[in-house]
Coordinates of C-alpha atoms and ligand atoms in Angstrom, one line a residue:
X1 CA 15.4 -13.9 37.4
X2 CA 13.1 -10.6 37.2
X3 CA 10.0 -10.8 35.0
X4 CA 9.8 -9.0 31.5
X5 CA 8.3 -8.9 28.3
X6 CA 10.6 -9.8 25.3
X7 CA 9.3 -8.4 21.8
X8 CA 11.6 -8.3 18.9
X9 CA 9.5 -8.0 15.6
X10 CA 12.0 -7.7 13.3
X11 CA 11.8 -10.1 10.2
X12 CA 15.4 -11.2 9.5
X13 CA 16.2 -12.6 5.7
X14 CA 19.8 -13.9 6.0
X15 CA 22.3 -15.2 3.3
X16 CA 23.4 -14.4 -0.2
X17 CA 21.4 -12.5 -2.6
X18 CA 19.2 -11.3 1.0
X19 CA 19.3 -7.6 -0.1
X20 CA 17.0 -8.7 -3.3
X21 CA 14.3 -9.0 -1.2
X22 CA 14.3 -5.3 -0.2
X23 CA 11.3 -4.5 -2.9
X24 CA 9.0 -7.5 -1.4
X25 CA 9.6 -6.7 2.3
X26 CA 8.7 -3.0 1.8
X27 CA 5.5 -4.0 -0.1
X28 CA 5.1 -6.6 2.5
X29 CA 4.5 -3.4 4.7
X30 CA 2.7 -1.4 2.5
X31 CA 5.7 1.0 1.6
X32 CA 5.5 2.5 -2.0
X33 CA 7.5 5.9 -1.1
X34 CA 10.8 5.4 0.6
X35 CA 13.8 7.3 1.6
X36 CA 17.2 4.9 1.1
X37 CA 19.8 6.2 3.8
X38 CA 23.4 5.4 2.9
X39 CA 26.6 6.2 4.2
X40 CA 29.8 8.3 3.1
X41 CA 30.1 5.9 -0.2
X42 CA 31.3 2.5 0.2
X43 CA 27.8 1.3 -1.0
X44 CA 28.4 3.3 -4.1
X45 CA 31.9 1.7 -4.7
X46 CA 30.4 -1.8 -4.2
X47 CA 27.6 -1.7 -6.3
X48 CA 25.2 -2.2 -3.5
X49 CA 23.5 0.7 -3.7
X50 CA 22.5 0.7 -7.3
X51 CA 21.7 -3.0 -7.2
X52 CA 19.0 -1.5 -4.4
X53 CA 17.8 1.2 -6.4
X54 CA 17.3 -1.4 -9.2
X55 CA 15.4 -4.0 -7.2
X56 CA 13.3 -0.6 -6.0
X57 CA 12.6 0.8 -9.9
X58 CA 12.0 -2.6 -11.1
X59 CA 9.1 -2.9 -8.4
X60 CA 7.9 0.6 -9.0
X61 CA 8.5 1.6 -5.9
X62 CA 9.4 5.8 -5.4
X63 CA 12.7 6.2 -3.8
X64 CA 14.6 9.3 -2.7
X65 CA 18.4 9.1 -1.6
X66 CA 20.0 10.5 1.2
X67 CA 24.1 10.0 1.5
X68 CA 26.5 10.9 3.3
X69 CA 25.7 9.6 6.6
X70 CA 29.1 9.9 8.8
X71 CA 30.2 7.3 11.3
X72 CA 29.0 8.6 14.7
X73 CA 26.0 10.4 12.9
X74 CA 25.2 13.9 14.1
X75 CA 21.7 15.4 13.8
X76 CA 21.6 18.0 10.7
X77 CA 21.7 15.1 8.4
X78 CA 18.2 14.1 10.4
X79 CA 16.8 17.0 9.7
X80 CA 17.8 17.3 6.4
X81 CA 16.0 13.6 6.2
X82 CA 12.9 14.8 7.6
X83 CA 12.4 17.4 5.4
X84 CA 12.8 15.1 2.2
X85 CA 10.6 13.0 3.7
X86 CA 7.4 15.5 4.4
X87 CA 7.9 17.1 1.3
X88 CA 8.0 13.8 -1.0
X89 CA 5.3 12.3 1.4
X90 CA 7.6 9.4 2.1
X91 CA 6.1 6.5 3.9
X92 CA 8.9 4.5 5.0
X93 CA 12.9 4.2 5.2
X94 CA 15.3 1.8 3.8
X95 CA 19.2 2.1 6.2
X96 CA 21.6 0.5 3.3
X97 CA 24.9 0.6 6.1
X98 CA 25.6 0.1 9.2
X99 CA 24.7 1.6 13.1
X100 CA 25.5 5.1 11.9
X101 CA 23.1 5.0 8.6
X102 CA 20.6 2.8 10.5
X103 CA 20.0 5.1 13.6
X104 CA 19.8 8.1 11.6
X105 CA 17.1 6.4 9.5
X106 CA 15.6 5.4 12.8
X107 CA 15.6 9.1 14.2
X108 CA 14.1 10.4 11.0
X109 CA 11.4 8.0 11.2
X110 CA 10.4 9.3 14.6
X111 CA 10.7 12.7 13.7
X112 CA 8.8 13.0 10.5
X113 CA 5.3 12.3 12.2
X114 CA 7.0 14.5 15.0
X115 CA 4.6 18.2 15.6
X116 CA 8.3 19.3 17.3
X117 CA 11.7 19.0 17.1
X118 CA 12.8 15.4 16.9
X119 CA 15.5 16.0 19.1
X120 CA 12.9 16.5 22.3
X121 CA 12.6 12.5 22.4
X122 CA 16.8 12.0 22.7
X123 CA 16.9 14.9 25.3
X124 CA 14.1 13.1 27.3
X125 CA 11.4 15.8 27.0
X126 CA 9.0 13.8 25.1
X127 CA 8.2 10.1 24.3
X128 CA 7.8 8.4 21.0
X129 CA 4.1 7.5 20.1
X130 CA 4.7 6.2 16.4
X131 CA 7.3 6.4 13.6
X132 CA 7.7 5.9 10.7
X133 CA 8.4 2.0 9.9
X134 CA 12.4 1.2 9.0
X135 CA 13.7 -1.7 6.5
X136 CA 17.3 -2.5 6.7
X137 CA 20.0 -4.0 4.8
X138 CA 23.3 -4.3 6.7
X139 CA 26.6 -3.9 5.6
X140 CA 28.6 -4.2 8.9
X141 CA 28.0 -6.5 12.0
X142 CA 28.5 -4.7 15.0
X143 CA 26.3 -1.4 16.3
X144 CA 23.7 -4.5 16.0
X145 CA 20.9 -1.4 15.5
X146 CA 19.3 -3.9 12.7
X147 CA 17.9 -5.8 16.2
X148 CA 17.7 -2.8 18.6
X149 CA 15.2 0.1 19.1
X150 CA 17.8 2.1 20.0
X151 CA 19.3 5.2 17.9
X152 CA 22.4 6.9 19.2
X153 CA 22.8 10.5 17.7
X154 CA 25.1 13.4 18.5
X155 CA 23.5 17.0 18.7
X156 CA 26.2 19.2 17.4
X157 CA 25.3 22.0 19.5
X158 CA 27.0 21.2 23.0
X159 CA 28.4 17.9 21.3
X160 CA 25.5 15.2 23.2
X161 CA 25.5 12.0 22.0
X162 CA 22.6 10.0 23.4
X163 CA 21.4 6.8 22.9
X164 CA 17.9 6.3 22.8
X165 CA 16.4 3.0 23.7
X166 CA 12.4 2.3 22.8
X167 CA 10.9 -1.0 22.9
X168 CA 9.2 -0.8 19.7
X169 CA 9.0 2.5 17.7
X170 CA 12.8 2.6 16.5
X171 CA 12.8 -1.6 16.1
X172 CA 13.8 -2.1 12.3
X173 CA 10.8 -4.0 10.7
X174 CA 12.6 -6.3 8.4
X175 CA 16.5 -6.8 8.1
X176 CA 18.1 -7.7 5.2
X177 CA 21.5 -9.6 6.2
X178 CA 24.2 -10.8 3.7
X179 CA 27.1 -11.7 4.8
X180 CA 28.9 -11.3 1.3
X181 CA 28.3 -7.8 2.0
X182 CA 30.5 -7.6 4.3
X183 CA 33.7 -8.7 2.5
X184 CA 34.6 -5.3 1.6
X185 CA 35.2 -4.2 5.0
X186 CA 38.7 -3.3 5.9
X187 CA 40.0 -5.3 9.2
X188 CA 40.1 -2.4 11.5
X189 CA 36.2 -1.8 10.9
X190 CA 35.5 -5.5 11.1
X191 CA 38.0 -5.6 14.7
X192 CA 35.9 -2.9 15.6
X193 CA 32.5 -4.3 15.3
X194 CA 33.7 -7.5 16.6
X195 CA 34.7 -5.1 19.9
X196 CA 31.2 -3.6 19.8
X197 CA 29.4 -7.0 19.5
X198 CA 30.9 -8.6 22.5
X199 CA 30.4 -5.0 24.9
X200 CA 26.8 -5.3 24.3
X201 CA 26.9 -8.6 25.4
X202 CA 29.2 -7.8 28.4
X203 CA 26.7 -4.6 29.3
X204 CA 24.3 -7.4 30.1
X205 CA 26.7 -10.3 31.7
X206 CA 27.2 -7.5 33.9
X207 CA 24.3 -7.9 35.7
X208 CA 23.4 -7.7 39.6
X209 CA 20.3 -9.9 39.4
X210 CA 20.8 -13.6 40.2
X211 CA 19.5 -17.0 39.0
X212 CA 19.9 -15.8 35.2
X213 CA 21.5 -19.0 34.6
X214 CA 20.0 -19.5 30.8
X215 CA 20.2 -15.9 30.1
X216 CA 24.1 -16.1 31.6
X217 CA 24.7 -19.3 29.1
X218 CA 23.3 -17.8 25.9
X219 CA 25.2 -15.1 26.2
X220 CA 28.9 -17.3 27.0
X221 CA 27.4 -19.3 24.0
X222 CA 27.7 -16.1 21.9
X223 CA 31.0 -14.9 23.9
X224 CA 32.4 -18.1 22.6
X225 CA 31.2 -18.5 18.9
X226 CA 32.7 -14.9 18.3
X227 CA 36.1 -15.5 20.1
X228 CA 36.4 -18.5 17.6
X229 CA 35.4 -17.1 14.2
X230 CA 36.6 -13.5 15.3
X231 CA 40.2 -14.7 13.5
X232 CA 39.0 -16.8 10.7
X233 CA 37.4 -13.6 9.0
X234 CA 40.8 -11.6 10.1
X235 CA 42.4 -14.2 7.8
X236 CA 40.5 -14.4 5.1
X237 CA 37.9 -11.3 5.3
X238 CA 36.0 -13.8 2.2
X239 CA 35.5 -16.7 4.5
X240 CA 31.3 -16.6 4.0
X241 CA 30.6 -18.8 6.9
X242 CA 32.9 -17.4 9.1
X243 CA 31.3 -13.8 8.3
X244 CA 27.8 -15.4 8.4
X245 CA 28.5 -16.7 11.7
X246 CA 29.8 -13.0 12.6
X247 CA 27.2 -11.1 11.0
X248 CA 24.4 -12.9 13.1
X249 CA 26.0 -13.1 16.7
X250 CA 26.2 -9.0 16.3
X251 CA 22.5 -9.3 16.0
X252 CA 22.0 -11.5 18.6
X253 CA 24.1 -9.6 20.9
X254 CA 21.9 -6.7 20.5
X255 CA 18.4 -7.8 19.8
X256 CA 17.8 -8.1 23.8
X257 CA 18.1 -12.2 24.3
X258 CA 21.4 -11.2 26.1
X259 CA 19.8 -9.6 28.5
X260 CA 15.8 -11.2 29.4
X261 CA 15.4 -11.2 33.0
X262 CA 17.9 -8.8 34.0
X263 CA 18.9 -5.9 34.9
X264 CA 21.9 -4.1 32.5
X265 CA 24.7 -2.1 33.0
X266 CA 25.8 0.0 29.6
X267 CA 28.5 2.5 31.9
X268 CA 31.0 0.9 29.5
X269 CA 29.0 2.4 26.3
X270 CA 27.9 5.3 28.6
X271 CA 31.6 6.4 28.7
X272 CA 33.0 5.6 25.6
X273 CA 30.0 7.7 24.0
X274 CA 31.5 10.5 25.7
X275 CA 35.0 9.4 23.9
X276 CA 33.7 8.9 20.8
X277 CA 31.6 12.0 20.3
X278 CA 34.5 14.0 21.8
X279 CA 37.3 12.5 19.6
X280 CA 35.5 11.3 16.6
X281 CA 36.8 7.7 17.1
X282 CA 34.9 4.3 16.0
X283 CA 32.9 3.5 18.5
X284 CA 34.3 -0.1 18.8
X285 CA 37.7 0.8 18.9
X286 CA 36.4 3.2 22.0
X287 CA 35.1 -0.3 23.8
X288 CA 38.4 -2.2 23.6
X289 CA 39.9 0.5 25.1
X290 CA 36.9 1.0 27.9
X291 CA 35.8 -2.2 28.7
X292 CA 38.7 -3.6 30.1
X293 CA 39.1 -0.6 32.0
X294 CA 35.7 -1.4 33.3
X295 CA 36.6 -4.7 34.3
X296 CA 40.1 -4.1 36.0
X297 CA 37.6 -1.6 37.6
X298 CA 35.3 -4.1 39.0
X299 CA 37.8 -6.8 39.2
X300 CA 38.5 -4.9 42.8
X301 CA 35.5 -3.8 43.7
X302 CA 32.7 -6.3 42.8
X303 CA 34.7 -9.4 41.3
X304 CA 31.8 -12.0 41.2
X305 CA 30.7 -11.3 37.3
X306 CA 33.6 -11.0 36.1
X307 CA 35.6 -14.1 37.7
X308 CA 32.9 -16.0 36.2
X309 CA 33.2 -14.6 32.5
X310 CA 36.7 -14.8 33.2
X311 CA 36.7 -19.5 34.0
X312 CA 33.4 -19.8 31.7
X313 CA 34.4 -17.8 28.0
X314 CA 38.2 -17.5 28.8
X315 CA 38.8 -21.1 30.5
X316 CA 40.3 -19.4 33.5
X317 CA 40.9 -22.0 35.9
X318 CA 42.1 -20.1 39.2
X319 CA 39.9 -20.5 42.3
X320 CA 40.0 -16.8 43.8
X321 CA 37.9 -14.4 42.4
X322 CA 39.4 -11.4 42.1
X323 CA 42.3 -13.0 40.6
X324 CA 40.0 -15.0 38.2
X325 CA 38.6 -12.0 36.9
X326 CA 41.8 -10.2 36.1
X327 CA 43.5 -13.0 34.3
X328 CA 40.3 -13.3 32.3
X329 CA 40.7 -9.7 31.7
X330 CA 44.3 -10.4 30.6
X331 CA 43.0 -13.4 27.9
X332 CA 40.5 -10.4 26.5
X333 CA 43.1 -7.6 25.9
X334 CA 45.2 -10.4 24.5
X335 CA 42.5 -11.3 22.3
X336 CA 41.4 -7.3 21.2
X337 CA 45.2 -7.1 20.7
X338 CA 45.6 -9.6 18.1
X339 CA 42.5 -8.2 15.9
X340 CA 44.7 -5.5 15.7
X341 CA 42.4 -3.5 18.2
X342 CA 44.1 -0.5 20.7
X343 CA 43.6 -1.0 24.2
X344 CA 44.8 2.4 25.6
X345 CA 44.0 5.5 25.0
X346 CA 47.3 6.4 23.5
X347 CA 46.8 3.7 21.4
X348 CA 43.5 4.9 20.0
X349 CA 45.2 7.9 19.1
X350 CA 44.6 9.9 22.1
X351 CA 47.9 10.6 23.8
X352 CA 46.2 13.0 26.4
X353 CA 42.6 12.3 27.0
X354 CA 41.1 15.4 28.9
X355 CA 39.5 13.1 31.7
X356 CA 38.1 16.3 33.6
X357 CA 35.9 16.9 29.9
X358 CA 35.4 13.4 29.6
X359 CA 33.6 12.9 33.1
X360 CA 31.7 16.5 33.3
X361 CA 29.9 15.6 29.8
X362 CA 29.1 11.8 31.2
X363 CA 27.1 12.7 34.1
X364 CA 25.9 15.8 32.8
X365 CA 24.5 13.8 30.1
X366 CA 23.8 10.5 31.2
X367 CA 23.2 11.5 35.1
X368 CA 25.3 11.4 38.5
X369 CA 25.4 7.9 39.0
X370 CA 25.5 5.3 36.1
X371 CA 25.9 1.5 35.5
X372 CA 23.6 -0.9 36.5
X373 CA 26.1 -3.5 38.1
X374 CA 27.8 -1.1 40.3
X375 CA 27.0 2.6 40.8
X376 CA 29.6 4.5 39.7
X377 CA 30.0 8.2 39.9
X378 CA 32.3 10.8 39.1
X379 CA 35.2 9.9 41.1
X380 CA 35.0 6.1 39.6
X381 CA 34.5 7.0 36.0
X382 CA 37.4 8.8 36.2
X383 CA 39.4 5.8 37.9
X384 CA 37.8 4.1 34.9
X385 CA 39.3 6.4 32.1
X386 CA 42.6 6.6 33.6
X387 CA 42.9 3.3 33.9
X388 CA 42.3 3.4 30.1
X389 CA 45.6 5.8 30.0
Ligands
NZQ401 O1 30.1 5.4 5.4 P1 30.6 4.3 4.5 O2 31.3 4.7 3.3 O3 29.5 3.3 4.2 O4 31.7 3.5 5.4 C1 31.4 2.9 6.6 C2 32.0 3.7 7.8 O5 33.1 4.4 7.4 C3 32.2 1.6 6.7 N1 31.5 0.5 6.1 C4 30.3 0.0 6.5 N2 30.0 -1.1 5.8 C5 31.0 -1.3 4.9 C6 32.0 -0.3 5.2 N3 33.2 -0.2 4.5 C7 33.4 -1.2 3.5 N4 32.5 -2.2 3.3 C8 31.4 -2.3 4.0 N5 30.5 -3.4 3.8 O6 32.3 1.4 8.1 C9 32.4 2.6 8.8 C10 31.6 2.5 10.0 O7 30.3 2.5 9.8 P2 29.2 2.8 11.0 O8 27.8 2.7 10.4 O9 29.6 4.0 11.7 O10 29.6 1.5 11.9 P3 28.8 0.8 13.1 O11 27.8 -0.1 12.6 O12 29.9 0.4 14.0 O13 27.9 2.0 13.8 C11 28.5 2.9 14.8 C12 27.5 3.8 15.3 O14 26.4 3.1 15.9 C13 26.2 3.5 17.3 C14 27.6 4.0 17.6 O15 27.7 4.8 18.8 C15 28.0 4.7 16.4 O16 27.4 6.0 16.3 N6 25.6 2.5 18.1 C16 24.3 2.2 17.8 C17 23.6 1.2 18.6 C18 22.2 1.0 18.3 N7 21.5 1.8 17.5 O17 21.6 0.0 18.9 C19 24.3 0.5 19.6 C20 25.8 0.6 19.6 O18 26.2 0.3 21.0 C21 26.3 1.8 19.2 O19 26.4 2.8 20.2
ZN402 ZN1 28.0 -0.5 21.0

């Protein structure tokens, strides 16, 4: 196991009703001025968002809006957030969504204290000193941004999407987690998110450091809980304990317990960034396509990790490893497949992916060798994608 330092400061108030606490959390952190962030409307259709706004008034605390927040957020609707902010000296944010709405509150917290552009800390050319501080009340479990300090955001211009990771500044302060909210979502989004959840745990399992036996074990732990109330909430998308139990494993996959004492991989959401910002597709639809790719990928050339995902979560029982691993592979796309979720290209809606595209914008964004479990350049990210075909 390699040393490190695990801080996650995010307050977490889970169960029914948790949104109600939004007024006390802010004051909690001295927030009278906030921006709400909110997404292209189904907040407005549930009632959410004026049941926020109310809680807000009835606490006197000032509160400017800002909708519209599309899935795979791009960055005028940042700037357009950090100008609200300045000019209505706004001292915090309030994400009322999910991983789209969240990181684009994130990124306008860091950019409103920001003497430049805040795109300077995505492209790498400057670092994060403070930000703004960011409340959140979730409405989908998957991006798990309510635990990160990460904020992914495409620049228009030249079409990058990067993820930014900090270890504190973009970490959501409080989050506000009812699963009831998340009744309203129709199965493809929830499939989705349950896709997303279980990459960010696989970008960790995927691991070349050794002895990370309890780290190894949470994370099967989670694997597991997923796998088994992953069809319950298929069924009946009202099941509240089968959505609680949902709703909190896509935090925990992303609030960094996955992954103490180890090194990570994230090619898999290196790559389907690329798709995703490319072909406008949800981001965990991209994964069930990408992952296994990954896997059938590694499956020949470093089999270890994945023969052991493969007998631990899937019950694999066969003794070889490479062979382990691809039957394990087999039990996932079975399982993606029966949330309803693609697991092809074609079947995401992309009948000829331009590979060549796909790969140039990868490394040119994300460097010439990526992955942290096995280095993989151009000439194996694009065995990966067409093995996605
Ligand atoms: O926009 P509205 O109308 O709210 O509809 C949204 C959106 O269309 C809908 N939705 C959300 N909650 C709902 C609901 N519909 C009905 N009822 C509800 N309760 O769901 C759609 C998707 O929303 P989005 O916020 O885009 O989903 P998600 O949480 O999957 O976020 C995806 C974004 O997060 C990034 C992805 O790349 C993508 O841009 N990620 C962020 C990460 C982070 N910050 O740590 C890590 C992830 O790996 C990921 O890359
Ligand atoms: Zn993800």
């Amino acid at each position: 196991m390699e040393n490190f330092t695990y801080c996650t400061p995010t307050k977490y108030v889970f169960g029914r009703d948790a949104e109600s606490h939004a007024a006390e959390e802010l004051k909690n952190i001295n927030i009278g001025r906030v921006l709400v962030v909110y997404g292209g409307g189904s907040v407005i259709r549930s009632g959410l968002l004026a049941r926020v706004i109310s809680v807000l008034d009835n606490a006197g605390i000032f509160h400017r809006e800002l909708g519209g927040i599309q899935p795979n957020p791009t960055d005028p609707k940042v700037r357009e957030g950090i100008g609200m902010c300045r000019r209505d000296k706004i001292e915090g944010l309030l994400a009322v969504g999910g991983g789209s709405v969240i990181d684009t509150a994130k990124a306008i917290a860091a950019g409103v204290p920001y003497d430049g552009d805040f795109w300077d800390f995505w492209a790498g050319k400057s670092v994060i000193t403070e930000a703004l501080p960011v409340g959140v009340i979730l409405t989908i479990p998957a991006a798990g941004s309510e635990g990160s300090g990460n904020s992914v955001i495409t620049l228009l211009d030249g079409l990058h999407k990067i993820s930014l990771r900090t270890d504190y500044w973009l970490r959501p302060k409080f989050a506000l987690l009812n699963p009831e909210l998340t009744f309203t979502l129709p199965p493809e989004q929830t499939a989705a998110g349950i896709a997303d959840m279980m990459a960010h745990i696989f970008e960790r399992y995927f691991s070349p450091t050794a002895d990370v036996e309890i780290t190894d074990r949470v994370s099967e732990g989670v694997l597991k809980a997923i796998i088994e109330e992953a069809p319950k909430v298929m069924a009946d998308p009202c099941d509240y304990q089968a959505r609680a139990n949902i709703m909190w494993s896509g935090t925990l996959a992303h609030n960094g317990i996955c992954g103490t004492g180890r090194k990570e991989d994230w090619a898999s959401h290196a790559m389907e960034h690329e798709i995703s910002a490319v072909y406008g597709v949800t981001h965990g639809a991209g994964l069930a396509v990408v992952m296994p790719a990954f896997m059938t990928f590694m499956a020949a050339h470093a089999p270890a990790k994945g023969a052991q995902l493969a007998r631990r979560v899937f019950d694999v029982v066969e003794t070889d490893d490479r062979k382990a691993a691809l039957e394990g592979i087999e039990r996932l796309k079975t399982f993606f497949a029966s949330l309803g979720l693609p697991l092809t290209f074609s079947q995401l809606g992309i009948e000829n992916p331009d590979v060549e595209l796909l790969v140039r914008k990868l490394h040119e964004n994300k460097g010439e060798i990526i992955g942290g479990y096995y280095p993989l350049g151009a000439k194996e990210t694009a065995e990966i994608y067409n093995l996605a075909r």
